[in-house]
Amino acid sequence: QTYKIGNYVFDTEANILKLNSVEIKLTAKESKTLALLCAYKNELLSKEILLHNIWKDDNYFNKRSLDVHICNLRKYLSQDNRIKINTIRGLGYSLAIDEEDK
């Protein structure tokens, strides 16, 4: 499955995030995280759902690992300033894409 995220194309099978001709190879966990965020675009995705779907456990170390993956995804998506991964403090994350801003 592929997702269009602003100017990016995300291939969930190949774990590749592509912007024009530049390809970023994501790790399996980064790819699963981004796929879940895309599937629930503009909705709150709780940390618990992410942790149980990706790590099968929500211990402290996995929570810190999730934070690092979110940080990496923000960096990868930073070339398109319409894309935001918002942190809803204490609850989770939300992927938002401003379609109006060109």
Tab-separated table of N, CA and C in Angstrom:
chain	number	residue	atom	x	y	z
A	1	GLN	N	0.838	-1.180	0.000
A	1	GLN	CA	0.000	0.000	0.000
A	1	GLN	C	0.885	1.247	0.000
A	2	THR	N	0.417	2.271	-0.679
A	2	THR	CA	1.145	3.534	-0.674
A	2	THR	C	0.250	4.647	-0.143
A	3	TYR	N	0.880	5.608	0.494
A	3	TYR	CA	0.188	6.783	1.008
A	3	TYR	C	0.831	8.015	0.388
A	4	LYS	N	0.021	8.987	0.044
A	4	LYS	CA	0.507	10.301	-0.379
A	4	LYS	C	0.476	11.180	0.862
A	5	ILE	N	1.646	11.670	1.267
A	5	ILE	CA	1.768	12.527	2.449
A	5	ILE	C	2.364	13.843	1.963
A	6	GLY	N	1.526	14.820	1.715
A	6	GLY	CA	2.024	16.072	1.153
A	6	GLY	C	2.715	15.801	-0.165
A	7	ASN	N	3.988	16.181	-0.276
A	7	ASN	CA	4.764	15.928	-1.499
A	7	ASN	C	5.473	14.573	-1.486
A	8	TYR	N	5.312	13.829	-0.426
A	8	TYR	CA	5.970	12.528	-0.282
A	8	TYR	C	5.053	11.404	-0.747
A	9	VAL	N	5.677	10.290	-1.135
A	9	VAL	CA	4.960	9.046	-1.375
A	9	VAL	C	5.589	8.011	-0.449
A	10	PHE	N	4.751	7.338	0.322
A	10	PHE	CA	5.228	6.352	1.295
A	10	PHE	C	4.779	4.968	0.853
A	11	ASP	N	5.739	4.099	0.570
A	11	ASP	CA	5.481	2.716	0.172
A	11	ASP	C	5.655	1.833	1.406
A	12	THR	N	4.523	1.328	1.916
A	12	THR	CA	4.566	0.545	3.152
A	12	THR	C	5.185	-0.838	2.953
A	13	GLU	N	5.115	-1.360	1.736
A	13	GLU	CA	5.694	-2.689	1.471
A	13	GLU	C	7.225	-2.628	1.452
A	14	ALA	N	7.761	-1.601	0.784
A	14	ALA	CA	9.213	-1.476	0.630
A	14	ALA	C	9.853	-0.656	1.753
A	15	ASN	N	9.019	-0.083	2.648
A	15	ASN	CA	9.514	0.778	3.733
A	15	ASN	C	10.299	1.974	3.192
A	16	ILE	N	9.778	2.567	2.108
A	16	ILE	CA	10.473	3.686	1.478
A	16	ILE	C	9.587	4.927	1.475
A	17	LEU	N	10.181	6.029	1.902
A	17	LEU	CA	9.549	7.338	1.854
A	17	LEU	C	10.261	8.095	0.747
A	18	LYS	N	9.501	8.547	-0.243
A	18	LYS	CA	10.114	9.147	-1.427
A	18	LYS	C	9.629	10.581	-1.615
A	19	LEU	N	10.576	11.471	-1.879
A	19	LEU	CA	10.293	12.866	-2.213
A	19	LEU	C	11.026	13.152	-3.511
A	20	ASN	N	10.263	13.398	-4.581
A	20	ASN	CA	10.829	13.540	-5.926
A	20	ASN	C	11.650	12.288	-6.237
A	21	SER	N	12.943	12.418	-6.450
A	21	SER	CA	13.749	11.235	-6.760
A	21	SER	C	14.557	10.750	-5.557
A	22	VAL	N	14.388	11.394	-4.415
A	22	VAL	CA	15.136	11.021	-3.210
A	22	VAL	C	14.330	9.993	-2.420
A	23	GLU	N	14.981	8.860	-2.136
A	23	GLU	CA	14.334	7.807	-1.359
A	23	GLU	C	14.978	7.690	0.008
A	24	ILE	N	14.130	7.583	1.028
A	24	ILE	CA	14.602	7.362	2.391
A	24	ILE	C	14.127	5.975	2.798
A	25	LYS	N	15.077	5.104	3.120
A	25	LYS	CA	14.741	3.752	3.571
A	25	LYS	C	14.455	3.802	5.066
A	26	LEU	N	13.223	3.460	5.428
A	26	LEU	CA	12.827	3.473	6.833
A	26	LEU	C	13.098	2.119	7.476
A	27	THR	N	13.322	2.124	8.783
A	27	THR	CA	13.407	0.856	9.501
A	27	THR	C	11.994	0.264	9.561
A	28	ALA	N	11.900	-0.988	9.917
A	28	ALA	CA	10.594	-1.644	9.994
A	28	ALA	C	9.684	-0.943	11.007
A	29	LYS	N	10.232	-0.570	12.152
A	29	LYS	CA	9.416	0.088	13.179
A	29	LYS	C	9.039	1.512	12.768
A	30	GLU	N	9.940	2.238	12.114
A	30	GLU	CA	9.593	3.565	11.591
A	30	GLU	C	8.468	3.448	10.567
A	31	SER	N	8.570	2.451	9.721
A	31	SER	CA	7.558	2.242	8.685
A	31	SER	C	6.200	1.903	9.291
A	32	LYS	N	6.180	1.009	10.280
A	32	LYS	CA	4.914	0.656	10.938
A	32	LYS	C	4.315	1.861	11.649
A	33	THR	N	5.177	2.665	12.277
A	33	THR	CA	4.702	3.862	12.972
A	33	THR	C	4.069	4.835	11.988
A	34	LEU	N	4.762	5.099	10.877
A	34	LEU	CA	4.236	6.034	9.880
A	34	LEU	C	2.970	5.491	9.224
A	35	ALA	N	2.921	4.187	8.982
A	35	ALA	CA	1.723	3.585	8.379
A	35	ALA	C	0.509	3.770	9.293
A	36	LEU	N	0.692	3.572	10.589
A	36	LEU	CA	-0.415	3.780	11.531
A	36	LEU	C	-0.830	5.246	11.579
A	37	LEU	N	0.146	6.149	11.584
A	37	LEU	CA	-0.179	7.576	11.581
A	37	LEU	C	-0.952	7.957	10.311
A	38	CYS	N	-0.557	7.386	9.177
A	38	CYS	CA	-1.256	7.660	7.912
A	38	CYS	C	-2.676	7.100	7.929
A	39	ALA	N	-2.817	5.907	8.463
A	39	ALA	CA	-4.138	5.265	8.510
A	39	ALA	C	-5.105	6.057	9.388
A	40	TYR	N	-4.581	6.742	10.380
A	40	TYR	CA	-5.410	7.533	11.295
A	40	TYR	C	-5.111	9.020	11.159
A	41	LYS	N	-4.842	9.465	9.935
A	41	LYS	CA	-4.519	10.868	9.672
A	41	LYS	C	-5.581	11.794	10.272
A	42	ASN	N	-5.124	12.863	10.891
A	42	ASN	CA	-5.981	13.873	11.534
A	42	ASN	C	-6.759	13.345	12.734
A	43	GLU	N	-6.384	12.176	13.229
A	43	GLU	CA	-7.013	11.624	14.428
A	43	GLU	C	-5.937	11.395	15.477
A	44	LEU	N	-6.352	11.386	16.730
A	44	LEU	CA	-5.426	11.079	17.813
A	44	LEU	C	-5.116	9.584	17.780
A	45	LEU	N	-3.848	9.271	17.734
A	45	LEU	CA	-3.400	7.884	17.809
A	45	LEU	C	-2.652	7.752	19.134
A	46	SER	N	-3.230	6.987	20.052
A	46	SER	CA	-2.640	6.905	21.386
A	46	SER	C	-1.302	6.171	21.362
A	47	LYS	N	-0.462	6.537	22.321
A	47	LYS	CA	0.827	5.856	22.455
A	47	LYS	C	0.621	4.367	22.700
A	48	GLU	N	-0.419	4.028	23.468
A	48	GLU	CA	-0.675	2.621	23.782
A	48	GLU	C	-0.965	1.818	22.513
A	49	ILE	N	-1.757	2.369	21.604
A	49	ILE	CA	-2.058	1.665	20.350
A	49	ILE	C	-0.780	1.474	19.549
A	50	LEU	N	0.018	2.537	19.426
A	50	LEU	CA	1.284	2.428	18.700
A	50	LEU	C	2.197	1.382	19.334
A	51	LEU	N	2.351	1.451	20.644
A	51	LEU	CA	3.258	0.530	21.332
A	51	LEU	C	2.810	-0.921	21.205
A	52	HIS	N	1.525	-1.177	21.374
A	52	HIS	CA	1.046	-2.557	21.303
A	52	HIS	C	1.050	-3.101	19.873
A	53	ASN	N	0.850	-2.241	18.870
A	53	ASN	CA	0.884	-2.693	17.481
A	53	ASN	C	2.300	-2.914	16.967
A	54	ILE	N	3.242	-2.147	17.485
A	54	ILE	CA	4.605	-2.217	16.957
A	54	ILE	C	5.529	-3.030	17.846
A	55	TRP	N	5.501	-2.790	19.157
A	55	TRP	CA	6.406	-3.483	20.081
A	55	TRP	C	5.720	-4.593	20.868
A	56	LYS	N	4.406	-4.629	20.870
A	56	LYS	CA	3.630	-5.612	21.641
A	56	LYS	C	3.765	-5.423	23.151
A	57	ASP	N	4.339	-4.277	23.560
A	57	ASP	CA	4.571	-4.015	24.978
A	57	ASP	C	4.710	-2.508	25.161
A	58	ASP	N	4.236	-1.988	26.283
A	58	ASP	CA	4.324	-0.540	26.490
A	58	ASP	C	5.227	-0.176	27.671
A	59	ASN	N	6.343	-0.881	27.804
A	59	ASN	CA	7.248	-0.562	28.907
A	59	ASN	C	7.993	0.750	28.651
A	60	TYR	N	8.687	1.216	29.653
A	60	TYR	CA	9.369	2.514	29.593
A	60	TYR	C	10.326	2.615	28.410
A	61	PHE	N	11.115	1.573	28.163
A	61	PHE	CA	12.127	1.618	27.108
A	61	PHE	C	11.480	1.690	25.726
A	62	ASN	N	10.374	0.996	25.532
A	62	ASN	CA	9.667	1.067	24.259
A	62	ASN	C	9.041	2.445	24.060
A	63	LYS	N	8.576	3.073	25.138
A	63	LYS	CA	8.030	4.432	25.034
A	63	LYS	C	9.110	5.402	24.578
A	64	ARG	N	10.302	5.268	25.131
A	64	ARG	CA	11.414	6.143	24.715
A	64	ARG	C	11.787	5.856	23.258
A	65	SER	N	11.767	4.603	22.868
A	65	SER	CA	12.069	4.225	21.493
A	65	SER	C	11.039	4.820	20.526
A	66	LEU	N	9.774	4.794	20.923
A	66	LEU	CA	8.721	5.408	20.108
A	66	LEU	C	8.994	6.900	19.931
A	67	ASP	N	9.377	7.583	21.000
A	67	ASP	CA	9.698	9.010	20.913
A	67	ASP	C	10.811	9.262	19.899
A	68	VAL	N	11.832	8.411	19.893
A	68	VAL	CA	12.946	8.550	18.944
A	68	VAL	C	12.444	8.334	17.515
A	69	HIS	N	11.602	7.335	17.302
A	69	HIS	CA	11.073	7.079	15.958
A	69	HIS	C	10.232	8.248	15.461
A	70	ILE	N	9.429	8.832	16.339
A	70	ILE	CA	8.620	9.996	15.965
A	70	ILE	C	9.544	11.159	15.581
A	71	CYS	N	10.587	11.358	16.358
A	71	CYS	CA	11.559	12.412	16.067
A	71	CYS	C	12.203	12.184	14.689
A	72	ASN	N	12.593	10.951	14.407
A	72	ASN	CA	13.176	10.623	13.105
A	72	ASN	C	12.191	10.885	11.971
A	73	LEU	N	10.935	10.477	12.155
A	73	LEU	CA	9.929	10.688	11.112
A	73	LEU	C	9.709	12.180	10.865
A	74	ARG	N	9.688	12.960	11.919
A	74	ARG	CA	9.555	14.416	11.755
A	74	ARG	C	10.708	14.964	10.915
A	75	LYS	N	11.913	14.475	11.179
A	75	LYS	CA	13.087	14.919	10.431
A	75	LYS	C	12.963	14.516	8.950
A	76	TYR	N	12.548	13.275	8.695
A	76	TYR	CA	12.406	12.806	7.317
A	76	TYR	C	11.367	13.614	6.546
A	77	LEU	N	10.296	14.013	7.237
A	77	LEU	CA	9.187	14.719	6.589
A	77	LEU	C	9.361	16.235	6.591
A	78	SER	N	10.482	16.725	7.054
A	78	SER	CA	10.675	18.164	7.257
A	78	SER	C	10.804	18.966	5.965
A	79	GLN	N	10.984	18.307	4.820
A	79	GLN	CA	11.115	19.033	3.554
A	79	GLN	C	9.789	19.615	3.073
A	80	ASP	N	8.690	19.167	3.637
A	80	ASP	CA	7.366	19.693	3.292
A	80	ASP	C	6.770	20.288	4.568
A	81	ASN	N	6.754	21.631	4.657
A	81	ASN	CA	6.324	22.265	5.907
A	81	ASN	C	4.819	22.197	6.148
A	82	ARG	N	4.063	21.574	5.260
A	82	ARG	CA	2.629	21.373	5.478
A	82	ARG	C	2.360	20.165	6.367
A	83	ILE	N	3.370	19.314	6.536
A	83	ILE	CA	3.213	18.060	7.280
A	83	ILE	C	3.661	18.262	8.723
A	84	LYS	N	2.813	17.850	9.640
A	84	LYS	CA	3.135	17.936	11.060
A	84	LYS	C	2.750	16.635	11.746
A	85	ILE	N	3.630	16.148	12.607
A	85	ILE	CA	3.266	15.084	13.532
A	85	ILE	C	3.139	15.767	14.885
A	86	ASN	N	1.902	15.973	15.294
A	86	ASN	CA	1.628	16.698	16.525
A	86	ASN	C	1.669	15.761	17.722
A	87	THR	N	2.239	16.247	18.797
A	87	THR	CA	2.219	15.526	20.065
A	87	THR	C	1.046	16.037	20.876
A	88	ILE	N	0.166	15.148	21.266
A	88	ILE	CA	-0.908	15.491	22.182
A	88	ILE	C	-0.438	14.988	23.541
A	89	ARG	N	0.061	15.911	24.329
A	89	ARG	CA	0.772	15.587	25.571
A	89	ARG	C	-0.002	14.611	26.453
A	90	GLY	N	0.681	13.532	26.816
A	90	GLY	CA	0.103	12.538	27.699
A	90	GLY	C	-0.827	11.554	27.006
A	91	LEU	N	-1.140	11.802	25.739
A	91	LEU	CA	-2.100	10.939	25.044
A	91	LEU	C	-1.502	10.207	23.849
A	92	GLY	N	-0.886	10.950	22.922
A	92	GLY	CA	-0.363	10.293	21.739
A	92	GLY	C	0.035	11.284	20.667
A	93	TYR	N	-0.172	10.882	19.416
A	93	TYR	CA	0.286	11.660	18.272
A	93	TYR	C	-0.815	11.760	17.223
A	94	SER	N	-0.655	12.780	16.363
A	94	SER	CA	-1.591	12.960	15.267
A	94	SER	C	-0.824	13.463	14.051
A	95	LEU	N	-1.064	12.849	12.893
A	95	LEU	CA	-0.467	13.300	11.639
A	95	LEU	C	-1.429	14.281	11.000
A	96	ALA	N	-0.947	15.494	10.752
A	96	ALA	CA	-1.775	16.534	10.126
A	96	ALA	C	-1.072	17.057	8.880
A	97	ILE	N	-1.839	17.202	7.801
A	97	ILE	CA	-1.297	17.724	6.555
A	97	ILE	C	-2.175	18.896	6.141
A	98	ASP	N	-1.559	20.066	6.058
A	98	ASP	CA	-2.282	21.268	5.664
A	98	ASP	C	-2.331	21.313	4.146
A	99	GLU	N	-3.463	20.940	3.572
A	99	GLU	CA	-3.625	20.883	2.117
A	99	GLU	C	-3.766	22.272	1.506
A	100	GLU	N	-4.110	23.270	2.323
A	100	GLU	CA	-4.332	24.626	1.815
A	100	GLU	C	-3.034	25.333	1.473
A	101	ASP	N	-2.032	25.187	2.344
A	101	ASP	CA	-0.768	25.903	2.191
A	101	ASP	C	0.038	25.340	1.027
A	102	LYS	N	0.445	26.184	0.116
A	102	LYS	CA	1.203	25.699	-1.053
A	102	LYS	C	2.653	26.090	-0.910
